[in-house]
Amino acid sequence: MPAALVRLLALSCLVHAGQGAYFSQEPEDQVVVAGQAVTLPCVIVGYQGMVQWTKDGLALGGERDLPGWARYSLAGAAGAGQHGLSIAAAELGDDAEYECQATQAALRSRPARLTVLLPPEEPVIEEGPRVPVQAGRAQNLTCRAGGARPAPELRWARDGQPLTGALYAKEPMADGQRESAVSTLRLVPSVADAGATFTCHASNPAAPAGRQVTATLDVQYPPTVVLSVEPPTVPEGGKVRFLCEATANPQVTSYRWTKGGMAIAGAEGPSYEATVDHSFFTQPVSCEAANAAGATNITTLVDVHCE
Ligand SMILES: *[C@@H]1O[C@H](CO)[C@@H](O)[C@H](O)[C@H]1NC(C)=O
Ligand SMILES: *[C@@H]1O[C@H](CO)[C@@H](O)[C@H](O)[C@H]1NC(C)=O
């Protein structure tokens, strides 16, 4: 058969199957959250032939139930020209560019991008949930959330009040499709931060409400000491009690008492009793309270009055 005739026959075949065929609805770019169903619409008027979808250029097949693609099928009434591609329980692997093609009419739709979103996994504060910190010493809180598409936004709050200034970075995960993000919050904790709740909140368009994790600061500081003398003034030969009152976190582990720079034997608790003699005129009494965070030493002189 002459080549010209073959072309002519092929052309008449096309004309027969799809003369005047056109799309009354084409697929459009769509976004779906993983696990949800989605349909890419395709309605062709004036066409009875085979309709085929392509995914990133790969033909999915000509049958409506698309064997080999368990979650894919053609939706709608074929007789009415409806050939939407229905995808059940979207997965990351469905993220691709799709085209609806009326093969015998040589019609192809515009390419439609299907974007599959994934919510972030539970965020984690690496140092949490209870973070031992030293008052006055810089400390980072590091929050990570992965498994998301797109990368999650991470926001910090202290007792519910938003905080700014955290350092944010995101990076692709090994599969090249999901992303993780990390946010570093630099703190210089003060005693006032003891028990404060720091929250890291992760969200992305797949999970606008997001999820969050909290950590509390266990602010450790050297003892704060008040050294008092009871009674405040005492006659020589009278009894006097020194009281070393310490506020500390963690707890005070030791008290050391000195008089005139010399250790007082047997004085190991938060109080020390003595009978005042002339040496108290010149030798001040000191109490040093210590915990794991440090030691504080306070000195006092006794107001001895002579009779
Ligand atoms: C806190 O994080 C920043 C940024 O990653 C780093 O430069 C700094 O050394 C960290 N500081 C501490 C106390 O770990
Ligand atoms: C506390 O301070 C006093 C005065 O400076 C000093 O004499 C004493 O040795 C100190 N106590 C301790 C336990 O170091």
PDB file of C-alpha atoms in Angstrom, residues 39-245:
ATOM      1  CA  THR A  39      -9.852  13.048  41.462  1.00  0.00           C
ATOM      2  CA  LEU A  40      -8.210  14.784  38.539  1.00  0.00           C
ATOM      3  CA  PRO A  41     -11.116  15.722  36.269  1.00  0.00           C
ATOM      4  CA  CYS A  42     -11.198  15.087  32.524  1.00  0.00           C
ATOM      5  CA  VAL A  43     -14.356  15.508  30.441  1.00  0.00           C
ATOM      6  CA  ILE A  44     -14.174  15.053  26.670  1.00  0.00           C
ATOM      7  CA  VAL A  45     -17.059  16.001  24.431  1.00  0.00           C
ATOM      8  CA  GLY A  46     -17.683  14.282  21.083  1.00  0.00           C
ATOM      9  CA  TYR A  47     -15.359  11.353  21.593  1.00  0.00           C
ATOM     10  CA  GLN A  48     -15.987   7.638  22.023  1.00  0.00           C
ATOM     11  CA  GLY A  49     -12.493   6.176  21.705  1.00  0.00           C
ATOM     12  CA  MET A  50      -9.859   5.178  24.203  1.00  0.00           C
ATOM     13  CA  VAL A  51      -8.900   7.562  26.985  1.00  0.00           C
ATOM     14  CA  GLN A  52      -5.591   7.144  28.658  1.00  0.00           C
ATOM     15  CA  TRP A  53      -3.838   8.992  31.463  1.00  0.00           C
ATOM     16  CA  THR A  54      -0.109   9.483  31.725  1.00  0.00           C
ATOM     17  CA  LYS A  55       1.845   9.991  34.921  1.00  0.00           C
ATOM     18  CA  ASP A  56       5.174  11.765  34.412  1.00  0.00           C
ATOM     19  CA  GLY A  57       4.922  10.629  30.790  1.00  0.00           C
ATOM     20  CA  LEU A  58       4.208   6.981  31.620  1.00  0.00           C
ATOM     21  CA  ALA A  59       0.915   5.609  30.228  1.00  0.00           C
ATOM     22  CA  LEU A  60      -1.286   4.102  32.938  1.00  0.00           C
ATOM     23  CA  GLY A  61      -3.307   1.855  30.552  1.00  0.00           C
ATOM     24  CA  GLY A  62      -6.539   1.981  28.609  1.00  0.00           C
ATOM     25  CA  GLU A  63      -8.932   0.186  30.944  1.00  0.00           C
ATOM     26  CA  ARG A  64     -11.135   2.061  33.343  1.00  0.00           C
ATOM     27  CA  ASP A  65     -10.142   0.048  36.409  1.00  0.00           C
ATOM     28  CA  LEU A  66      -6.438   0.513  35.578  1.00  0.00           C
ATOM     29  CA  PRO A  67      -5.147  -2.931  36.543  1.00  0.00           C
ATOM     30  CA  GLY A  68      -1.658  -2.658  37.954  1.00  0.00           C
ATOM     31  CA  TRP A  69      -2.529   0.606  39.727  1.00  0.00           C
ATOM     32  CA  ALA A  70      -4.397  -0.605  42.794  1.00  0.00           C
ATOM     33  CA  ARG A  71      -5.491   2.825  44.020  1.00  0.00           C
ATOM     34  CA  TYR A  72      -6.196   4.330  40.586  1.00  0.00           C
ATOM     35  CA  SER A  73      -9.327   4.128  38.434  1.00  0.00           C
ATOM     36  CA  LEU A  74     -11.216   6.212  35.919  1.00  0.00           C
ATOM     37  CA  ALA A  75     -14.200   7.917  37.488  1.00  0.00           C
ATOM     38  CA  GLY A  76     -17.547   8.985  36.055  1.00  0.00           C
ATOM     39  CA  ALA A  77     -19.718   7.811  33.169  1.00  0.00           C
ATOM     40  CA  ALA A  78     -17.641   7.012  30.103  1.00  0.00           C
ATOM     41  CA  GLY A  79     -20.704   7.477  27.880  1.00  0.00           C
ATOM     42  CA  ALA A  80     -20.996  11.056  29.114  1.00  0.00           C
ATOM     43  CA  GLY A  81     -17.347  11.688  28.316  1.00  0.00           C
ATOM     44  CA  GLN A  82     -16.231  11.566  31.984  1.00  0.00           C
ATOM     45  CA  HIS A  83     -12.757  10.131  32.432  1.00  0.00           C
ATOM     46  CA  GLY A  84     -11.464  11.642  35.661  1.00  0.00           C
ATOM     47  CA  LEU A  85      -8.516   9.905  37.273  1.00  0.00           C
ATOM     48  CA  SER A  86      -9.514   8.886  40.775  1.00  0.00           C
ATOM     49  CA  ILE A  87      -6.761   8.205  43.298  1.00  0.00           C
ATOM     50  CA  ALA A  88      -7.625   6.618  46.638  1.00  0.00           C
ATOM     51  CA  ALA A  89      -5.534   7.265  49.784  1.00  0.00           C
ATOM     52  CA  ALA A  90      -2.881   9.442  48.151  1.00  0.00           C
ATOM     53  CA  GLU A  91       0.759   8.590  48.783  1.00  0.00           C
ATOM     54  CA  LEU A  92       3.968  10.455  48.142  1.00  0.00           C
ATOM     55  CA  GLY A  93       4.488   8.283  45.068  1.00  0.00           C
ATOM     56  CA  ASP A  94       1.430   9.895  43.495  1.00  0.00           C
ATOM     57  CA  ASP A  95       3.169  13.264  43.479  1.00  0.00           C
ATOM     58  CA  ALA A  96       3.634  13.670  39.705  1.00  0.00           C
ATOM     59  CA  GLU A  97       2.469  15.389  36.538  1.00  0.00           C
ATOM     60  CA  TYR A  98      -0.646  13.908  34.910  1.00  0.00           C
ATOM     61  CA  GLU A  99      -2.175  14.252  31.453  1.00  0.00           C
ATOM     62  CA  CYS A 100      -5.507  13.028  30.151  1.00  0.00           C
ATOM     63  CA  GLN A 101      -5.251  11.839  26.523  1.00  0.00           C
ATOM     64  CA  ALA A 102      -7.904  11.012  23.938  1.00  0.00           C
ATOM     65  CA  THR A 103      -5.594   8.844  21.893  1.00  0.00           C
ATOM     66  CA  GLN A 104      -7.597   8.469  18.718  1.00  0.00           C
ATOM     67  CA  ALA A 105      -8.373  12.168  18.544  1.00  0.00           C
ATOM     68  CA  ALA A 106      -4.719  13.079  19.195  1.00  0.00           C
ATOM     69  CA  LEU A 107      -5.940  15.238  22.073  1.00  0.00           C
ATOM     70  CA  ARG A 108      -3.981  15.705  25.249  1.00  0.00           C
ATOM     71  CA  SER A 109      -4.898  17.826  28.205  1.00  0.00           C
ATOM     72  CA  ARG A 110      -2.652  20.375  29.774  1.00  0.00           C
ATOM     73  CA  PRO A 111      -0.295  18.728  32.268  1.00  0.00           C
ATOM     74  CA  ALA A 112      -1.608  18.878  35.829  1.00  0.00           C
ATOM     75  CA  ARG A 113       0.700  18.732  38.822  1.00  0.00           C
ATOM     76  CA  LEU A 114      -0.544  16.684  41.759  1.00  0.00           C
ATOM     77  CA  THR A 115       1.256  17.716  44.931  1.00  0.00           C
ATOM     78  CA  VAL A 116       1.011  15.353  47.890  1.00  0.00           C
ATOM     79  CA  LEU A 117       1.504  16.949  51.319  1.00  0.00           C
ATOM     80  CA  LEU A 118       2.566  15.163  54.484  1.00  0.00           C
ATOM     81  CA  PRO A 119       2.050  16.482  58.025  1.00  0.00           C
ATOM     82  CA  PRO A 120       5.150  16.649  60.228  1.00  0.00           C
ATOM     83  CA  GLU A 121       5.881  13.877  62.685  1.00  0.00           C
ATOM     84  CA  GLU A 122       5.696  14.644  66.409  1.00  0.00           C
ATOM     85  CA  PRO A 123       8.297  17.349  67.149  1.00  0.00           C
ATOM     86  CA  VAL A 124      11.014  16.543  69.675  1.00  0.00           C
ATOM     87  CA  ILE A 125      12.979  18.874  71.974  1.00  0.00           C
ATOM     88  CA  GLU A 126      16.324  17.123  72.147  1.00  0.00           C
ATOM     89  CA  GLU A 127      17.255  18.387  75.603  1.00  0.00           C
ATOM     90  CA  GLY A 128      13.759  17.766  77.051  1.00  0.00           C
ATOM     91  CA  PRO A 129      11.445  17.087  78.653  1.00  0.00           C
ATOM     92  CA  ARG A 130      13.249  18.359  81.773  1.00  0.00           C
ATOM     93  CA  VAL A 131      16.337  20.375  81.006  1.00  0.00           C
ATOM     94  CA  PRO A 132      18.919  20.913  83.735  1.00  0.00           C
ATOM     95  CA  VAL A 133      20.415  24.365  83.149  1.00  0.00           C
ATOM     96  CA  GLN A 134      22.692  26.645  85.099  1.00  0.00           C
ATOM     97  CA  ALA A 135      21.338  30.107  85.854  1.00  0.00           C
ATOM     98  CA  GLY A 136      23.265  32.657  83.823  1.00  0.00           C
ATOM     99  CA  ARG A 137      24.860  30.097  81.517  1.00  0.00           C
ATOM    100  CA  ALA A 138      23.809  30.021  77.847  1.00  0.00           C
ATOM    101  CA  GLN A 139      21.825  26.962  76.874  1.00  0.00           C
ATOM    102  CA  ASN A 140      20.217  25.899  73.601  1.00  0.00           C
ATOM    103  CA  LEU A 141      16.877  24.222  73.188  1.00  0.00           C
ATOM    104  CA  THR A 142      16.810  22.261  69.929  1.00  0.00           C
ATOM    105  CA  CYS A 143      13.516  21.253  68.358  1.00  0.00           C
ATOM    106  CA  ARG A 144      13.311  18.836  65.443  1.00  0.00           C
ATOM    107  CA  ALA A 145      10.369  17.716  63.337  1.00  0.00           C
ATOM    108  CA  GLY A 146      10.726  15.485  60.321  1.00  0.00           C
ATOM    109  CA  GLY A 147       8.768  13.454  57.809  1.00  0.00           C
ATOM    110  CA  ALA A 148       6.968  16.460  56.404  1.00  0.00           C
ATOM    111  CA  ARG A 149       6.222  17.858  52.980  1.00  0.00           C
ATOM    112  CA  PRO A 150       6.793  20.717  52.774  1.00  0.00           C
ATOM    113  CA  ALA A 151       9.238  21.319  55.620  1.00  0.00           C
ATOM    114  CA  PRO A 152       7.451  22.260  58.840  1.00  0.00           C
ATOM    115  CA  GLU A 153       7.440  25.711  60.344  1.00  0.00           C
ATOM    116  CA  LEU A 154       8.686  25.615  63.947  1.00  0.00           C
ATOM    117  CA  ARG A 155       7.547  28.157  66.508  1.00  0.00           C
ATOM    118  CA  TRP A 156       8.586  28.600  70.132  1.00  0.00           C
ATOM    119  CA  ALA A 157       6.627  29.887  73.082  1.00  0.00           C
ATOM    120  CA  ARG A 158       7.448  30.393  76.754  1.00  0.00           C
ATOM    121  CA  ASP A 159       4.418  29.792  78.976  1.00  0.00           C
ATOM    122  CA  GLY A 160       2.263  30.348  75.881  1.00  0.00           C
ATOM    123  CA  GLN A 161       3.923  33.642  74.884  1.00  0.00           C
ATOM    124  CA  PRO A 162       5.543  33.541  71.429  1.00  0.00           C
ATOM    125  CA  LEU A 163       9.327  33.803  71.351  1.00  0.00           C
ATOM    126  CA  THR A 164      11.391  35.101  68.462  1.00  0.00           C
ATOM    127  CA  GLY A 165      15.031  34.860  67.518  1.00  0.00           C
ATOM    128  CA  ALA A 166      15.348  31.098  67.137  1.00  0.00           C
ATOM    129  CA  LEU A 167      17.665  29.798  64.432  1.00  0.00           C
ATOM    130  CA  TYR A 168      15.785  27.788  61.784  1.00  0.00           C
ATOM    131  CA  ALA A 169      17.139  25.325  59.229  1.00  0.00           C
ATOM    132  CA  LYS A 170      15.529  22.677  57.058  1.00  0.00           C
ATOM    133  CA  GLU A 171      16.987  19.792  55.164  1.00  0.00           C
ATOM    134  CA  PRO A 172      15.744  17.137  52.751  1.00  0.00           C
ATOM    135  CA  MET A 173      15.408  13.631  54.145  1.00  0.00           C
ATOM    136  CA  ALA A 174      17.092  10.626  52.557  1.00  0.00           C
ATOM    137  CA  ASP A 175      14.070   9.832  50.361  1.00  0.00           C
ATOM    138  CA  GLY A 176      14.432  13.234  48.692  1.00  0.00           C
ATOM    139  CA  GLN A 177      10.692  13.900  49.052  1.00  0.00           C
ATOM    140  CA  ARG A 178      10.221  14.665  52.710  1.00  0.00           C
ATOM    141  CA  GLU A 179      11.931  17.364  54.701  1.00  0.00           C
ATOM    142  CA  SER A 180      12.853  17.888  58.305  1.00  0.00           C
ATOM    143  CA  ALA A 181      13.417  21.145  60.145  1.00  0.00           C
ATOM    144  CA  VAL A 182      15.388  22.126  63.203  1.00  0.00           C
ATOM    145  CA  SER A 183      15.044  25.234  65.315  1.00  0.00           C
ATOM    146  CA  THR A 184      17.589  26.273  67.923  1.00  0.00           C
ATOM    147  CA  LEU A 185      16.501  28.603  70.699  1.00  0.00           C
ATOM    148  CA  ARG A 186      19.341  30.176  72.652  1.00  0.00           C
ATOM    149  CA  LEU A 187      18.566  30.953  76.264  1.00  0.00           C
ATOM    150  CA  VAL A 188      20.408  32.483  79.157  1.00  0.00           C
ATOM    151  CA  PRO A 189      18.171  31.115  81.910  1.00  0.00           C
ATOM    152  CA  SER A 190      17.566  33.076  85.068  1.00  0.00           C
ATOM    153  CA  VAL A 191      16.137  31.817  88.342  1.00  0.00           C
ATOM    154  CA  ALA A 192      12.796  33.262  87.121  1.00  0.00           C
ATOM    155  CA  ASP A 193      12.790  30.647  84.339  1.00  0.00           C
ATOM    156  CA  ALA A 194      12.577  27.799  86.857  1.00  0.00           C
ATOM    157  CA  GLY A 195       9.496  25.768  85.980  1.00  0.00           C
ATOM    158  CA  ALA A 196       8.777  27.811  82.834  1.00  0.00           C
ATOM    159  CA  THR A 197       7.320  25.758  80.006  1.00  0.00           C
ATOM    160  CA  PHE A 198       8.946  26.025  76.597  1.00  0.00           C
ATOM    161  CA  THR A 199       6.820  24.785  73.720  1.00  0.00           C
ATOM    162  CA  CYS A 200       7.918  23.936  70.199  1.00  0.00           C
ATOM    163  CA  HIS A 201       5.067  23.887  67.702  1.00  0.00           C
ATOM    164  CA  ALA A 202       5.437  22.247  64.275  1.00  0.00           C
ATOM    165  CA  SER A 203       3.006  22.833  61.436  1.00  0.00           C
ATOM    166  CA  ASN A 204       2.821  22.837  57.659  1.00  0.00           C
ATOM    167  CA  PRO A 205       0.013  23.162  55.109  1.00  0.00           C
ATOM    168  CA  ALA A 206      -0.848  19.463  55.596  1.00  0.00           C
ATOM    169  CA  ALA A 207      -1.350  20.053  59.331  1.00  0.00           C
ATOM    170  CA  PRO A 208      -2.181  23.731  59.888  1.00  0.00           C
ATOM    171  CA  ALA A 209      -3.134  23.076  63.521  1.00  0.00           C
ATOM    172  CA  GLY A 210       0.200  21.343  63.975  1.00  0.00           C
ATOM    173  CA  ARG A 211       1.550  19.406  66.904  1.00  0.00           C
ATOM    174  CA  GLN A 212       3.699  20.471  69.799  1.00  0.00           C
ATOM    175  CA  VAL A 213       6.062  19.319  72.486  1.00  0.00           C
ATOM    176  CA  THR A 214       7.073  20.998  75.729  1.00  0.00           C
ATOM    177  CA  ALA A 215      10.110  21.104  77.949  1.00  0.00           C
ATOM    178  CA  THR A 216      10.615  22.665  81.359  1.00  0.00           C
ATOM    179  CA  LEU A 217      13.802  24.164  82.701  1.00  0.00           C
ATOM    180  CA  ASP A 218      15.315  22.797  85.851  1.00  0.00           C
ATOM    181  CA  VAL A 219      17.251  25.985  86.605  1.00  0.00           C
ATOM    182  CA  GLN A 220      20.162  25.216  88.886  1.00  0.00           C
ATOM    183  CA  TYR A 221      21.909  27.962  90.813  1.00  0.00           C
ATOM    184  CA  PRO A 222      24.353  28.233  93.699  1.00  0.00           C
ATOM    185  CA  PRO A 223      22.742  28.834  97.099  1.00  0.00           C
ATOM    186  CA  THR A 224      21.399  32.269  97.908  1.00  0.00           C
ATOM    187  CA  VAL A 225      22.273  32.697 101.591  1.00  0.00           C
ATOM    188  CA  VAL A 226      21.020  34.879 104.418  1.00  0.00           C
ATOM    189  CA  LEU A 227      23.122  34.660 107.577  1.00  0.00           C
ATOM    190  CA  SER A 228      21.392  35.929 110.721  1.00  0.00           C
ATOM    191  CA  VAL A 229      22.337  36.079 114.387  1.00  0.00           C
ATOM    192  CA  GLU A 230      19.899  35.465 117.198  1.00  0.00           C
ATOM    193  CA  PRO A 231      19.678  37.533 119.358  1.00  0.00           C
ATOM    194  CA  PRO A 232      21.037  40.438 117.288  1.00  0.00           C
ATOM    195  CA  THR A 233      23.023  41.851 120.192  1.00  0.00           C
ATOM    196  CA  VAL A 234      24.446  39.737 122.935  1.00  0.00           C
ATOM    197  CA  PRO A 235      26.454  40.341 126.109  1.00  0.00           C
ATOM    198  CA  GLU A 236      29.833  38.713 126.479  1.00  0.00           C
ATOM    199  CA  GLY A 237      29.271  35.253 127.940  1.00  0.00           C
ATOM    200  CA  GLY A 238      25.784  35.044 126.405  1.00  0.00           C
ATOM    201  CA  LYS A 239      24.518  32.385 124.047  1.00  0.00           C
ATOM    202  CA  VAL A 240      24.145  33.140 120.375  1.00  0.00           C
ATOM    203  CA  ARG A 241      22.742  31.197 117.427  1.00  0.00           C
ATOM    204  CA  PHE A 242      23.877  31.720 113.842  1.00  0.00           C
ATOM    205  CA  LEU A 243      21.340  30.713 111.214  1.00  0.00           C
ATOM    206  CA  CYS A 244      22.408  30.108 107.608  1.00  0.00           C
ATOM    207  CA  GLU A 245      19.240  30.155 105.463  1.00  0.00           C
TER     208      GLU A 245
END
